[in-house]
Coordinates of N, CA and C and ligand atoms in Angstrom, one line a residue:
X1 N 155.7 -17.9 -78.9 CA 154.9 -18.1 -80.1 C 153.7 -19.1 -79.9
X2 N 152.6 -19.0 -80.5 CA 151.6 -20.0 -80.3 C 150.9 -19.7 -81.7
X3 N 150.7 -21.4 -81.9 CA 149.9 -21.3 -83.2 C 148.3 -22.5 -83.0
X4 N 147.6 -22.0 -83.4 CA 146.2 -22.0 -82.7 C 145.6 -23.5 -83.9
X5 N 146.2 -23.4 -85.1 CA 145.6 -24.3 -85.8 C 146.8 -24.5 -87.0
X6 N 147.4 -25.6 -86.9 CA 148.7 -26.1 -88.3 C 148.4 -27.7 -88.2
X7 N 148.5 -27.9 -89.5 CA 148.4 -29.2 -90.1 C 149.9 -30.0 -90.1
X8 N 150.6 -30.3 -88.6 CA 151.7 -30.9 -88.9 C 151.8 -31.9 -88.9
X9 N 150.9 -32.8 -88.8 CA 151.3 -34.2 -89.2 C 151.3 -34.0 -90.9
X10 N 150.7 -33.0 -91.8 CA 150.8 -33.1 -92.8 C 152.3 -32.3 -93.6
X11 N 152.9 -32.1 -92.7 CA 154.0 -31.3 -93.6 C 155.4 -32.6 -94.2
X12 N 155.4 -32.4 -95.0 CA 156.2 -33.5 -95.8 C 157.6 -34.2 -94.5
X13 N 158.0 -32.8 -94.0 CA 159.1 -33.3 -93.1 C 158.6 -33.1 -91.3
X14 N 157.8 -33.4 -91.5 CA 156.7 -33.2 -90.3 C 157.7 -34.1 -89.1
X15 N 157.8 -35.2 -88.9 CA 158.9 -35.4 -87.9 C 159.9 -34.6 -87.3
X16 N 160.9 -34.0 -88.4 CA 161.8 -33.3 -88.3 C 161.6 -31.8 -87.4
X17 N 160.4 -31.4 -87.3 CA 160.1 -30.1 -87.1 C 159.4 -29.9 -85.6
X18 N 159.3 -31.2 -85.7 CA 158.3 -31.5 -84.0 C 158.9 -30.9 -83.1
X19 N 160.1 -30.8 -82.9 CA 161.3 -30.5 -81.7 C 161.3 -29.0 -81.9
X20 N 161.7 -28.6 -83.1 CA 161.7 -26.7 -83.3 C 160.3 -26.3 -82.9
X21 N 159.4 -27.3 -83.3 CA 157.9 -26.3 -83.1 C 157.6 -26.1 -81.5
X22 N 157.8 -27.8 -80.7 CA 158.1 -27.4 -79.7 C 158.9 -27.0 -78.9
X23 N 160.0 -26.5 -79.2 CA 160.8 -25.0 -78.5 C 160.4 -23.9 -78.8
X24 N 159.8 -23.8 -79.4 CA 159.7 -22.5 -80.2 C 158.6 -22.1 -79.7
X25 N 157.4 -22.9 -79.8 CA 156.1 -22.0 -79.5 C 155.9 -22.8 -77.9
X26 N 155.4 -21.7 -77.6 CA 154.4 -22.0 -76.2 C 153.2 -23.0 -76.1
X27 N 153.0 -22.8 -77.1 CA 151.5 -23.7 -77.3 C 151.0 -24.0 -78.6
X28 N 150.9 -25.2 -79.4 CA 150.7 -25.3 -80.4 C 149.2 -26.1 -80.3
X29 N 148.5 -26.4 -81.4 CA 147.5 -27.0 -81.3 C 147.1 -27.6 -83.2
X30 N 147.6 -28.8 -83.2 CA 148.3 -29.3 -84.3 C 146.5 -30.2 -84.6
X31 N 145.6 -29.7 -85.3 CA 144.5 -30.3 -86.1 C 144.8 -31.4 -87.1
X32 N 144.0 -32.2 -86.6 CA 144.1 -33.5 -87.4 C 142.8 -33.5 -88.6
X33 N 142.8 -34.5 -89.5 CA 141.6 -34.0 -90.5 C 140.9 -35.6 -90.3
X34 N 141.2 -36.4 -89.4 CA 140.4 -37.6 -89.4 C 140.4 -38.2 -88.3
X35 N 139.7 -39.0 -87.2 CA 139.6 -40.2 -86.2 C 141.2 -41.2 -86.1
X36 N 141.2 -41.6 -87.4 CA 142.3 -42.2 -87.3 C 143.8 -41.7 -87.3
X37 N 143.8 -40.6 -88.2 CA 144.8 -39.8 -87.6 C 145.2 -38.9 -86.9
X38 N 144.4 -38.7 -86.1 CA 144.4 -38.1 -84.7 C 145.1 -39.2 -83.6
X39 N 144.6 -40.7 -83.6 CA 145.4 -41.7 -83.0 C 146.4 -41.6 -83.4
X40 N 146.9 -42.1 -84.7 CA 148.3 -42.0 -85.1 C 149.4 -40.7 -84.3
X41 N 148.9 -39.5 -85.2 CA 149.7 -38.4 -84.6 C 149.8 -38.1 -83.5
X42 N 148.7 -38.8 -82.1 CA 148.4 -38.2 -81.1 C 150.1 -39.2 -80.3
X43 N 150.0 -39.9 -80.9 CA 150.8 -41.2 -80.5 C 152.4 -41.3 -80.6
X44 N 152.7 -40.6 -81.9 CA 153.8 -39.8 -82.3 C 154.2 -38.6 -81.5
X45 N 153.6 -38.0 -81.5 CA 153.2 -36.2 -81.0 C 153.5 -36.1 -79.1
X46 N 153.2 -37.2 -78.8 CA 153.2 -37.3 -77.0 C 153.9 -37.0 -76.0
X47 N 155.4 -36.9 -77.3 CA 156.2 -36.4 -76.3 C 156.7 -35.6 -76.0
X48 N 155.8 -34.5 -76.9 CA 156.2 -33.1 -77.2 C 155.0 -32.2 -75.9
X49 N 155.2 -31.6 -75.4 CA 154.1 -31.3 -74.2 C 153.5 -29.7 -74.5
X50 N 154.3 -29.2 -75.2 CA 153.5 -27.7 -76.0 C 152.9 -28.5 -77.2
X51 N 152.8 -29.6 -77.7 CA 152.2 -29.6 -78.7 C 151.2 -30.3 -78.7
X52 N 149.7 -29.7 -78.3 CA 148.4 -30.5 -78.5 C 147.9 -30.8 -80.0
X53 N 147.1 -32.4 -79.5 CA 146.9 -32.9 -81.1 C 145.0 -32.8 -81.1
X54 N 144.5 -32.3 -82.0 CA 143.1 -31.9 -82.0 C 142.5 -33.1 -82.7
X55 N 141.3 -33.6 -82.0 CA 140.5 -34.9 -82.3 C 139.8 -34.1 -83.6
X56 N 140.3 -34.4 -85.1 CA 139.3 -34.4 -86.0 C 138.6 -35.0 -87.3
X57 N 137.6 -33.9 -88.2 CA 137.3 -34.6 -89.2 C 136.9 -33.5 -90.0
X58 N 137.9 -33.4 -91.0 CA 137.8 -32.5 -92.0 C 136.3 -32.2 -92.8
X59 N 135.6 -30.9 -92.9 CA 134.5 -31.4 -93.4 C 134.9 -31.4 -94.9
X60 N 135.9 -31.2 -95.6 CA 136.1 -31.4 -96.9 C 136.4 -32.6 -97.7
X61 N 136.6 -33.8 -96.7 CA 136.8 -35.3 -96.9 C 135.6 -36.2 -95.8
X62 N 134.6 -35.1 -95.5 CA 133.1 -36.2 -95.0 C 133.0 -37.1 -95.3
X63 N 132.8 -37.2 -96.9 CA 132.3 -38.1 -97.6 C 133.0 -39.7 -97.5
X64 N 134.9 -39.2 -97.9 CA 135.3 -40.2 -97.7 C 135.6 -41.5 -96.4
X65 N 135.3 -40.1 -95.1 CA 135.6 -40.5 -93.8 C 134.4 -40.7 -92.9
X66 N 133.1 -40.4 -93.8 CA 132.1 -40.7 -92.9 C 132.2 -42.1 -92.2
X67 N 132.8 -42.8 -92.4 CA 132.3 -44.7 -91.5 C 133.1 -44.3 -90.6
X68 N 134.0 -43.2 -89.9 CA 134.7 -42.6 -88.8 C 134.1 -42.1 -87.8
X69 N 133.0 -41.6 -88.2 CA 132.1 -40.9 -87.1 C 132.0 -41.5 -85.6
X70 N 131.9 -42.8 -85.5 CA 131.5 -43.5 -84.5 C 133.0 -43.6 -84.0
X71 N 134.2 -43.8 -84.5 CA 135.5 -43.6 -83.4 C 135.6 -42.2 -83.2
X72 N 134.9 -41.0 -83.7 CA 135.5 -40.0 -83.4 C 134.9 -39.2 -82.2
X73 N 133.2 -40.0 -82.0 CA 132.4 -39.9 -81.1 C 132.9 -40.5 -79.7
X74 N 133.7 -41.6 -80.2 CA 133.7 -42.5 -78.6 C 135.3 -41.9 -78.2
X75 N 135.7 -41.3 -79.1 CA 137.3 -40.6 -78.8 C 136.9 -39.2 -77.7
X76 N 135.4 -38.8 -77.8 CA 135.9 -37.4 -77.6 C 136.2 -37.4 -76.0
X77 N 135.3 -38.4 -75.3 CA 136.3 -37.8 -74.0 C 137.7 -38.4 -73.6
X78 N 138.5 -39.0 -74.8 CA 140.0 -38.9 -74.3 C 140.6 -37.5 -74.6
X79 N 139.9 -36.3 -75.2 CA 141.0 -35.6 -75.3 C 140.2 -34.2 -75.0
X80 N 141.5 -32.9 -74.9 CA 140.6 -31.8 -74.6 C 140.4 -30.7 -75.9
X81 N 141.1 -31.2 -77.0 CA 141.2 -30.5 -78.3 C 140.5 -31.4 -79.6
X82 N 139.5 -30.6 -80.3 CA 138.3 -30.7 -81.5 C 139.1 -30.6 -82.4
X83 N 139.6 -30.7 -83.4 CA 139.4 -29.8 -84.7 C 140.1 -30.6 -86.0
X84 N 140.4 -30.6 -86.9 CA 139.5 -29.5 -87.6 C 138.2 -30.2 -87.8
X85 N 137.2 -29.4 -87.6 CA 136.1 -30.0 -87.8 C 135.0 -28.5 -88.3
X86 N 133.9 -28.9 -88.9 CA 132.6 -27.7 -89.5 C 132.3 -28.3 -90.5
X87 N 131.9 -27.1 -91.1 CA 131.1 -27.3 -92.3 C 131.5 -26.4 -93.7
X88 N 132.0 -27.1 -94.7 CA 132.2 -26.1 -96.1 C 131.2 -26.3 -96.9
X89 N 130.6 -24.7 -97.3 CA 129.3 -24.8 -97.7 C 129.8 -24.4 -99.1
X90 N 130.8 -24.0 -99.6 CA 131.1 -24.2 -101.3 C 130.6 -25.0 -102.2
X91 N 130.2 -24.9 -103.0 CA 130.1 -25.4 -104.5 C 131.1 -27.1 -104.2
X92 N 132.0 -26.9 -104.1 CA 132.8 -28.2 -104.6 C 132.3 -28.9 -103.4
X93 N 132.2 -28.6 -102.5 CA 131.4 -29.8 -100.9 C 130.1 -29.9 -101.2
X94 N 129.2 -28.9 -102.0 CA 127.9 -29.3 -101.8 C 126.9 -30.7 -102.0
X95 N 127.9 -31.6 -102.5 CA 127.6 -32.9 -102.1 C 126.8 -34.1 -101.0
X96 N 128.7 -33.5 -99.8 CA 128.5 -34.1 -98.6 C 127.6 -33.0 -97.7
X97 N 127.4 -32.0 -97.7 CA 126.5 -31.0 -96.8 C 125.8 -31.4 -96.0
X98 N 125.2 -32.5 -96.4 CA 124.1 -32.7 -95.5 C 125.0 -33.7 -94.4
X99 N 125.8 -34.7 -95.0 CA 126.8 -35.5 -93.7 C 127.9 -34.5 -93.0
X100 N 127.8 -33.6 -93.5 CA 128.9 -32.7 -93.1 C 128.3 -32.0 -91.8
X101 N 126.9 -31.6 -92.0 CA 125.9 -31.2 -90.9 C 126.0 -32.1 -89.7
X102 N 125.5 -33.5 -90.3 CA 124.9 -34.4 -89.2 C 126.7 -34.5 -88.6
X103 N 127.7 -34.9 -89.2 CA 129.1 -35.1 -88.3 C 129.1 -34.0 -87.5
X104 N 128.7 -32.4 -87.7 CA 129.2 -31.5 -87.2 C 128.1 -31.6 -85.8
X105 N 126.8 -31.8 -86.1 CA 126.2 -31.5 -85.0 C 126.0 -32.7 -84.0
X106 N 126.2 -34.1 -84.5 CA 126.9 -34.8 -83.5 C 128.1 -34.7 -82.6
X107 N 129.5 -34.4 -83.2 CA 129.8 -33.8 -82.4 C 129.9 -32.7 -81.5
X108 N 129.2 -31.8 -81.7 CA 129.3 -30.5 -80.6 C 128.0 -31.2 -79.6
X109 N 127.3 -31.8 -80.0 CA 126.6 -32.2 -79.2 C 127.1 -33.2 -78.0
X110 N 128.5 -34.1 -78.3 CA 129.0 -34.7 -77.6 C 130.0 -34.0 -77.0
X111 N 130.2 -33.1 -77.5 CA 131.1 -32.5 -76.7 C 130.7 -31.7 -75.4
X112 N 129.0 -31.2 -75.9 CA 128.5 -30.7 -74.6 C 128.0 -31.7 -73.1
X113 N 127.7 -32.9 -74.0 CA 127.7 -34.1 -73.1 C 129.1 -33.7 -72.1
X114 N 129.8 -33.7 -72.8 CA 131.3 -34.2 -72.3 C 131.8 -33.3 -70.9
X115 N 130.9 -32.4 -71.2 CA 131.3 -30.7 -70.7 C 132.3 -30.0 -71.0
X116 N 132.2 -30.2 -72.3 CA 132.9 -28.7 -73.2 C 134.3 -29.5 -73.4
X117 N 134.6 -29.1 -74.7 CA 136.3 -28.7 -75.5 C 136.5 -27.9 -76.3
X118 N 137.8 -27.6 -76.2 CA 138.2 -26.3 -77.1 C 138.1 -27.0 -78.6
X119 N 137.3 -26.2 -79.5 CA 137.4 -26.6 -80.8 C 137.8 -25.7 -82.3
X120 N 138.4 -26.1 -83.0 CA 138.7 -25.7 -84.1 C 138.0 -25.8 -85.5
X121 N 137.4 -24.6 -85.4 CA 136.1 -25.0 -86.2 C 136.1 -24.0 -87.8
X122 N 136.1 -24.7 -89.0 CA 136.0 -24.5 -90.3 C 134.8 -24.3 -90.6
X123 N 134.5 -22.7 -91.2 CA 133.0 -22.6 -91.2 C 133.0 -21.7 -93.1
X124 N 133.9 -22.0 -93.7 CA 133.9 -21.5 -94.7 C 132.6 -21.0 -96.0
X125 N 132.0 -19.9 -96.4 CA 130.9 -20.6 -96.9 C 129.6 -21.1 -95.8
X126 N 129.8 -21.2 -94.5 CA 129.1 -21.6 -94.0 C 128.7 -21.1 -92.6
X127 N 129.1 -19.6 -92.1 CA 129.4 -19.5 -90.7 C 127.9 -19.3 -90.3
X128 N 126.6 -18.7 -90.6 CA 125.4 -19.5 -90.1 C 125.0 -20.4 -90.0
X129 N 125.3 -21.7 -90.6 CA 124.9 -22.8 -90.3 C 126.0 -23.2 -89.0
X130 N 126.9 -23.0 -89.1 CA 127.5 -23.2 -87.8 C 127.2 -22.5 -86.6
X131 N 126.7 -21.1 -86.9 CA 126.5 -20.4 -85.3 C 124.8 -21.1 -84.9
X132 N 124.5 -21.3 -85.9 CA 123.0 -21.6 -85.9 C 123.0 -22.8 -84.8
X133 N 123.7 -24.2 -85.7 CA 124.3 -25.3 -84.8 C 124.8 -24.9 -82.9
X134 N 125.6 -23.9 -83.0 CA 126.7 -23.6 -81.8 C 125.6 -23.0 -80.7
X135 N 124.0 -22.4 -81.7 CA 124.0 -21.5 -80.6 C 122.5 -22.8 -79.8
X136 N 122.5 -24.1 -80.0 CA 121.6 -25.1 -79.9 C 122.3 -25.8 -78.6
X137 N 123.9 -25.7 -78.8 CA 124.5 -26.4 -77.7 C 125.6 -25.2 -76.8
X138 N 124.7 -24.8 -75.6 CA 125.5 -23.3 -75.2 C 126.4 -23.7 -74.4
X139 N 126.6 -24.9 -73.9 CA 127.8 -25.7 -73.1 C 128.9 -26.5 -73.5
X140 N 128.7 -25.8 -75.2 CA 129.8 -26.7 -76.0 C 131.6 -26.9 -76.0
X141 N 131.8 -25.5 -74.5 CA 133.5 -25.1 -74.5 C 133.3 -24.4 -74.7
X142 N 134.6 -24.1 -76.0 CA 135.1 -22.7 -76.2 C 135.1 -23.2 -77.9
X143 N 134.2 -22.6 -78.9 CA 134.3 -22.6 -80.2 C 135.4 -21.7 -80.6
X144 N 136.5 -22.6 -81.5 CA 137.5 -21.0 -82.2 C 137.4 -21.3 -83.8
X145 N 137.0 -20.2 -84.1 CA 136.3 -20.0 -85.5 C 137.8 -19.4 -86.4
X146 N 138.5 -20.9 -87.1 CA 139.5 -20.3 -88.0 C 139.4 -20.0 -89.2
X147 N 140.1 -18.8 -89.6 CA 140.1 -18.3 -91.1 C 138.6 -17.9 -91.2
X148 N 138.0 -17.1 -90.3 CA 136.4 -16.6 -90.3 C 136.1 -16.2 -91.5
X149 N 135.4 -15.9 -92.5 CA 135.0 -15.5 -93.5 C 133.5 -14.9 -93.9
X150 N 133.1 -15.0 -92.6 CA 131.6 -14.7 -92.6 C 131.4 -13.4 -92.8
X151 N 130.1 -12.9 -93.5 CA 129.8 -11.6 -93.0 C 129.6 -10.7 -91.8
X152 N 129.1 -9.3 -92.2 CA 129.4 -8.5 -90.7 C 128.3 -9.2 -89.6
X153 N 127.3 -9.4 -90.2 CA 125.9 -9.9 -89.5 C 126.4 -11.3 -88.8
X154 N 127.0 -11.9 -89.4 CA 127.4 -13.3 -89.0 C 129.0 -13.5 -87.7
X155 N 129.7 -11.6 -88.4 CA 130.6 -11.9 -87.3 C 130.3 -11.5 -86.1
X156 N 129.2 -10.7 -85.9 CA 128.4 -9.9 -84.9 C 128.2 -10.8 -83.9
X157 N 127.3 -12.3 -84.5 CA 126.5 -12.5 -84.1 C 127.7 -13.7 -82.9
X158 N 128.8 -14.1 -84.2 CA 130.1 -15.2 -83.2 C 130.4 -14.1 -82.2
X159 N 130.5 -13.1 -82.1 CA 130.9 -12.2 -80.9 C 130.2 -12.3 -79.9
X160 N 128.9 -12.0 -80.2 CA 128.0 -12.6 -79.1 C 127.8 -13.2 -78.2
X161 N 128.0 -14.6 -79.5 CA 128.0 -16.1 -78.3 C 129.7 -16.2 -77.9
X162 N 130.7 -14.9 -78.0 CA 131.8 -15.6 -77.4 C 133.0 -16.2 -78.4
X163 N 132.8 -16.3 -79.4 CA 133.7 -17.4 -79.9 C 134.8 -16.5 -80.0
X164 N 135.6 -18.1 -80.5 CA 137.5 -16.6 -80.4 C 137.7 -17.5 -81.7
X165 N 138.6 -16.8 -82.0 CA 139.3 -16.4 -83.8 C 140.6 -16.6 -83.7
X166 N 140.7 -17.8 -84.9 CA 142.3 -17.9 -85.0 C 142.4 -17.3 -86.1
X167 N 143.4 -16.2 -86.3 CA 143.7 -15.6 -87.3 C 145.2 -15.7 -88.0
X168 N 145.3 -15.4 -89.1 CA 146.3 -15.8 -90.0 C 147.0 -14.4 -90.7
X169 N 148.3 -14.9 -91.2 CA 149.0 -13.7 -91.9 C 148.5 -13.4 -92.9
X170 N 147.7 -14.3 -93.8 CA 146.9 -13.9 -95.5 C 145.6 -13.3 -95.4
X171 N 144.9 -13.3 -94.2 CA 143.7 -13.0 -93.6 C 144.2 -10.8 -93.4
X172 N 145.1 -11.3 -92.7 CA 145.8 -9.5 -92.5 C 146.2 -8.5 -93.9
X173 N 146.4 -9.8 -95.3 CA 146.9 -9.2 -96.2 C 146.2 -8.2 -97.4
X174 N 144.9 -8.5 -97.0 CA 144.0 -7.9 -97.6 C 142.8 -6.5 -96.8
X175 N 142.5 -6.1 -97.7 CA 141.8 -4.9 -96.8 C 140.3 -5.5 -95.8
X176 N 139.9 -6.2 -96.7 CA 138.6 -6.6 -96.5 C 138.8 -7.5 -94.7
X177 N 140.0 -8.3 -95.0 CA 140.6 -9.2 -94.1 C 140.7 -8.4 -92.5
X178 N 141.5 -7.4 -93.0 CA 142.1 -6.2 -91.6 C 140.8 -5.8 -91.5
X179 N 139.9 -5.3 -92.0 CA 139.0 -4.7 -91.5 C 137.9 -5.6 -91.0
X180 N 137.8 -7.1 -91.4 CA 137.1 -7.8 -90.5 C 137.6 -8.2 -88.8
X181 N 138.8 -8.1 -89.3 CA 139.5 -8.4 -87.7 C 139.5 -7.1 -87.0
X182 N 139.7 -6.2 -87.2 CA 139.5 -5.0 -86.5 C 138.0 -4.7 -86.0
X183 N 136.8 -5.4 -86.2 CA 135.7 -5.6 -85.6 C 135.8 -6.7 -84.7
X184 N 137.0 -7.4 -84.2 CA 136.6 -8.4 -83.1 C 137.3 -8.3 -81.9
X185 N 136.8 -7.9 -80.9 CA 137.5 -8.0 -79.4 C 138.4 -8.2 -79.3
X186 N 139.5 -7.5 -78.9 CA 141.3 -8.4 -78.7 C 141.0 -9.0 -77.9
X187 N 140.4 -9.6 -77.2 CA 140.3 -10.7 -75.9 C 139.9 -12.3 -76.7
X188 N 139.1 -11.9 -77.6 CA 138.9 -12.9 -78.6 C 140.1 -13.7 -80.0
X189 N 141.1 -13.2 -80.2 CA 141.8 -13.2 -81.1 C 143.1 -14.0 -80.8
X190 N 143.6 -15.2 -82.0 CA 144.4 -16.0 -81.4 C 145.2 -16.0 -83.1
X191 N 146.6 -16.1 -82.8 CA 147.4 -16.6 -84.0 C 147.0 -18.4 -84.5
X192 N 147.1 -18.4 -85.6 CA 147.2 -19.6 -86.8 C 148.2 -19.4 -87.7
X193 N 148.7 -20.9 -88.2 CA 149.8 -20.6 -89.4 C 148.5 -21.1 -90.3
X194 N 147.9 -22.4 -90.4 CA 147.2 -23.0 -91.0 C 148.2 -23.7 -92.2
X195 N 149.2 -23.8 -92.0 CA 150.1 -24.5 -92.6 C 150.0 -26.0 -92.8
X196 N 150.8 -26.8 -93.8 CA 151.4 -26.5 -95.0 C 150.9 -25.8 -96.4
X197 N 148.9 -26.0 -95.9 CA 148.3 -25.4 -97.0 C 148.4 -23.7 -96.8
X198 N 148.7 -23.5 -95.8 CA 149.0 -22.2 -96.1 C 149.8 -21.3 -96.6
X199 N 149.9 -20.8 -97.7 CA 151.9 -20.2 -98.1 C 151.9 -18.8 -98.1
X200 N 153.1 -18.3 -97.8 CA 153.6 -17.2 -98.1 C 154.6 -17.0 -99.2
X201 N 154.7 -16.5 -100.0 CA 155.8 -16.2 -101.2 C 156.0 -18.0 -101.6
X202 N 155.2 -18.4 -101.7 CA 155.3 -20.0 -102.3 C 155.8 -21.1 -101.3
X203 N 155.8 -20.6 -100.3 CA 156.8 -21.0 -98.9 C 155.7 -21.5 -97.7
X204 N 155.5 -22.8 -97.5 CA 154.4 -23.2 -96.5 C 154.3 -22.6 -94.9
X205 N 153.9 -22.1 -93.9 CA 154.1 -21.4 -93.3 C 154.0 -21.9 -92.2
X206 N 155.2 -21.9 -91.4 CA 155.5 -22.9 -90.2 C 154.6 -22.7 -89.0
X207 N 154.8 -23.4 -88.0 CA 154.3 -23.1 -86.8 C 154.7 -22.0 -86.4
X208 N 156.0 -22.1 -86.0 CA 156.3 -20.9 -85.5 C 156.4 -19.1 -86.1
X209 N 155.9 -19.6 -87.2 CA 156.0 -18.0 -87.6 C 154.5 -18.1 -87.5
X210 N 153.5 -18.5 -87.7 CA 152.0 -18.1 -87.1 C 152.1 -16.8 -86.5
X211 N 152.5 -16.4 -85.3 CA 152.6 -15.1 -84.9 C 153.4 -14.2 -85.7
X212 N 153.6 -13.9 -86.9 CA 154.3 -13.2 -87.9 C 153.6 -12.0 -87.7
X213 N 152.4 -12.4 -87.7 CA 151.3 -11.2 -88.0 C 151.1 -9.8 -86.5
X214 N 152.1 -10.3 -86.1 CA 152.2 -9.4 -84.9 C 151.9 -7.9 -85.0
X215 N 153.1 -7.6 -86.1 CA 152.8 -6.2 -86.5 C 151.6 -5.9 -86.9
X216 N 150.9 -6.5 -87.6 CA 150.0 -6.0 -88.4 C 149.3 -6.2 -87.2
X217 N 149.0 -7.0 -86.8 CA 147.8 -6.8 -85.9 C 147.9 -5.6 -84.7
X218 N 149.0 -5.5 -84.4 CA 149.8 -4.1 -83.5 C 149.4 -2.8 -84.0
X219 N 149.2 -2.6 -85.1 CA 148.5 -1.7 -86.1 C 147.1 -1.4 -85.8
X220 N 146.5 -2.5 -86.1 CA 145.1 -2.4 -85.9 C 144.6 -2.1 -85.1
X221 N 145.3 -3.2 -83.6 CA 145.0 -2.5 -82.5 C 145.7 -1.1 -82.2
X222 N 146.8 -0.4 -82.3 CA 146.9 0.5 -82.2 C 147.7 0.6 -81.0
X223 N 148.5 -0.5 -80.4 CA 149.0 -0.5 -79.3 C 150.2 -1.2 -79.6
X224 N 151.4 -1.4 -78.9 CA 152.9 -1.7 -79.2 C 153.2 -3.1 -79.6
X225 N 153.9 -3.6 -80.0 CA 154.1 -5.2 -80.3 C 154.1 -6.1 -78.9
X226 N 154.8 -5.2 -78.0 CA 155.1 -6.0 -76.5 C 153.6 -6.3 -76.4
X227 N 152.5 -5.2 -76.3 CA 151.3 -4.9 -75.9 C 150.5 -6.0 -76.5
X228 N 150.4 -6.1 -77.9 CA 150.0 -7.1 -78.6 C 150.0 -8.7 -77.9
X229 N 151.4 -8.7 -77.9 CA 152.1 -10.3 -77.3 C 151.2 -10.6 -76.1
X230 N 151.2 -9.3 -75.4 CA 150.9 -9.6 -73.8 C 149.3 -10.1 -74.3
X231 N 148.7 -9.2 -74.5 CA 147.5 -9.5 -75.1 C 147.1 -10.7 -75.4
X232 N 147.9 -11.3 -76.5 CA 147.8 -12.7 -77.0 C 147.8 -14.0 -75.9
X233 N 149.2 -13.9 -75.4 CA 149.1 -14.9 -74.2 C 148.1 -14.8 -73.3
X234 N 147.7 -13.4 -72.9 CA 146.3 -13.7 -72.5 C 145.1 -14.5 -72.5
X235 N 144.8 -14.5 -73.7 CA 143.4 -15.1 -74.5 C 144.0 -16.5 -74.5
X236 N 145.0 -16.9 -75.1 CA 145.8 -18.4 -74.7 C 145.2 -18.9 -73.0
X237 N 145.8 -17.9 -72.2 CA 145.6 -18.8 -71.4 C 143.9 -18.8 -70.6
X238 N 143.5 -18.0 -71.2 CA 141.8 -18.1 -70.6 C 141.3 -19.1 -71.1
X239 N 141.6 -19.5 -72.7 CA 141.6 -20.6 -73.9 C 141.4 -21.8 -73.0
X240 N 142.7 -21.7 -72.5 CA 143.1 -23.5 -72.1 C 142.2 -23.4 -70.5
X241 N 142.0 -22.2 -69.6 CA 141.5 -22.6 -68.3 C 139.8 -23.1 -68.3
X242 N 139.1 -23.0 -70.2 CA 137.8 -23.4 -70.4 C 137.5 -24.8 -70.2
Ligands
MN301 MN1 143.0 -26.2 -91.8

């Protein structure tokens, strides 16, 4: 099992689950929403070795965590995981936008300094200003664009430059959803739970069921569940040799 983007330091019993997540999945990559707790969790989290902790900063609390910017800049070459980090271009962020910008494009910029990390990138509402940003720094890693929501022109254009997609079971549940993922490369495509905020039947959605979406995605591609799997750990491991 591998889950590409979950919020476990935020699940209420988040201690308790560290051990099942890591038995369970092969590879997790547990996004943090701030500088400082990315230390905390990374510190906690250490002794779990499938479970990577992603240096981030939510762009939906910029505002409150902008005086972070400068630990999160001098953090980045301790680690090889970004996220969650971008830009939400909604109505309710249109506030911070503009620090949301400058955090996002300082960091991918240090990251290219750095020579590249894998990142977990939130582009809600916003996936041109992010490709626009991504395509200024072409040495930035490996961008993975979760919960994509962009249009066709905008998902065209992330195929282009490469990026890979963490995708989700609620993303599959809709038509519009399947039929955007069915326009993107299986070489590109990676499971997410995006949990605790993410639910199923009222039920937050663990790490390890992130790969739930097997079937469905076995559908789309049109090839067997084994085929699927094989598939998946593929892209994982090209992921991590960036
Ligand atoms: Mn998230």
């Amino acid at each position: 099992m591998i889950d590409l983007h979950t919020h476990l330091d935020l699940y209420p019993d988040a201690i308790s689950i560290l051990e099942k997540t890591n038995k369970i999945n092969q590879f997790t990559l547990a996004v943090t929403t701030s500088p400082r707790a990315w230390r905390a969790t990374s510190k906690i989290f250490s002794d779990y070795k499938n479970i990577k902790v992603g240096l981030g900063l939510h762009p939906e609390i910029v505002n409150e965590k902008y005086n972070e910017l400068e630990i999160f800049l001098s953090s980045i070459p301790k680690t090889k995981f970004i996220g969650e980090i971008g830009i939400d271009g909604s109505a309710r962020f249109s506030k911070s936008l503009q620090k949301q910008e400058i955090v996002f494009e300082n960091v991918v910029r240090e990251c290219q300094k750095v020579g590249g990390r894998i990142m977990s990138i939130h582009s809600r509402a916003a996936a041109s200003k992010i490709l626009s940003i991504l395509s200024r720094y072409p040495h930035v890693g490996k961008p993975v664009l979760h919960w994509f929501t962009g249009t066709p022109t905008e998902l065209a254009t992330a195929i282009d430059m490469r990026c890979m997609f963490s995708i989700n079971s609620v993303m599959l549940k809709s038509k519009k959803g399947r039929n955007l993922v069915s326009k993107i490369p299986k070489e590109l495509i990676l499971p997410e739970s995006d949990g605790p905020f993410n639910r199923i039947n009222n039920q937050a959605v663990m790490p390890w069921e992130a790969f739930q979406l097997k079937e469905a995605l076995s559908k789309i591609w049109q090839i067997s569940d084994v085929e699927t799997e094989e598939q998946v750990n593929r892209n994982l491991i090209k992921l991590l040799s960036c």
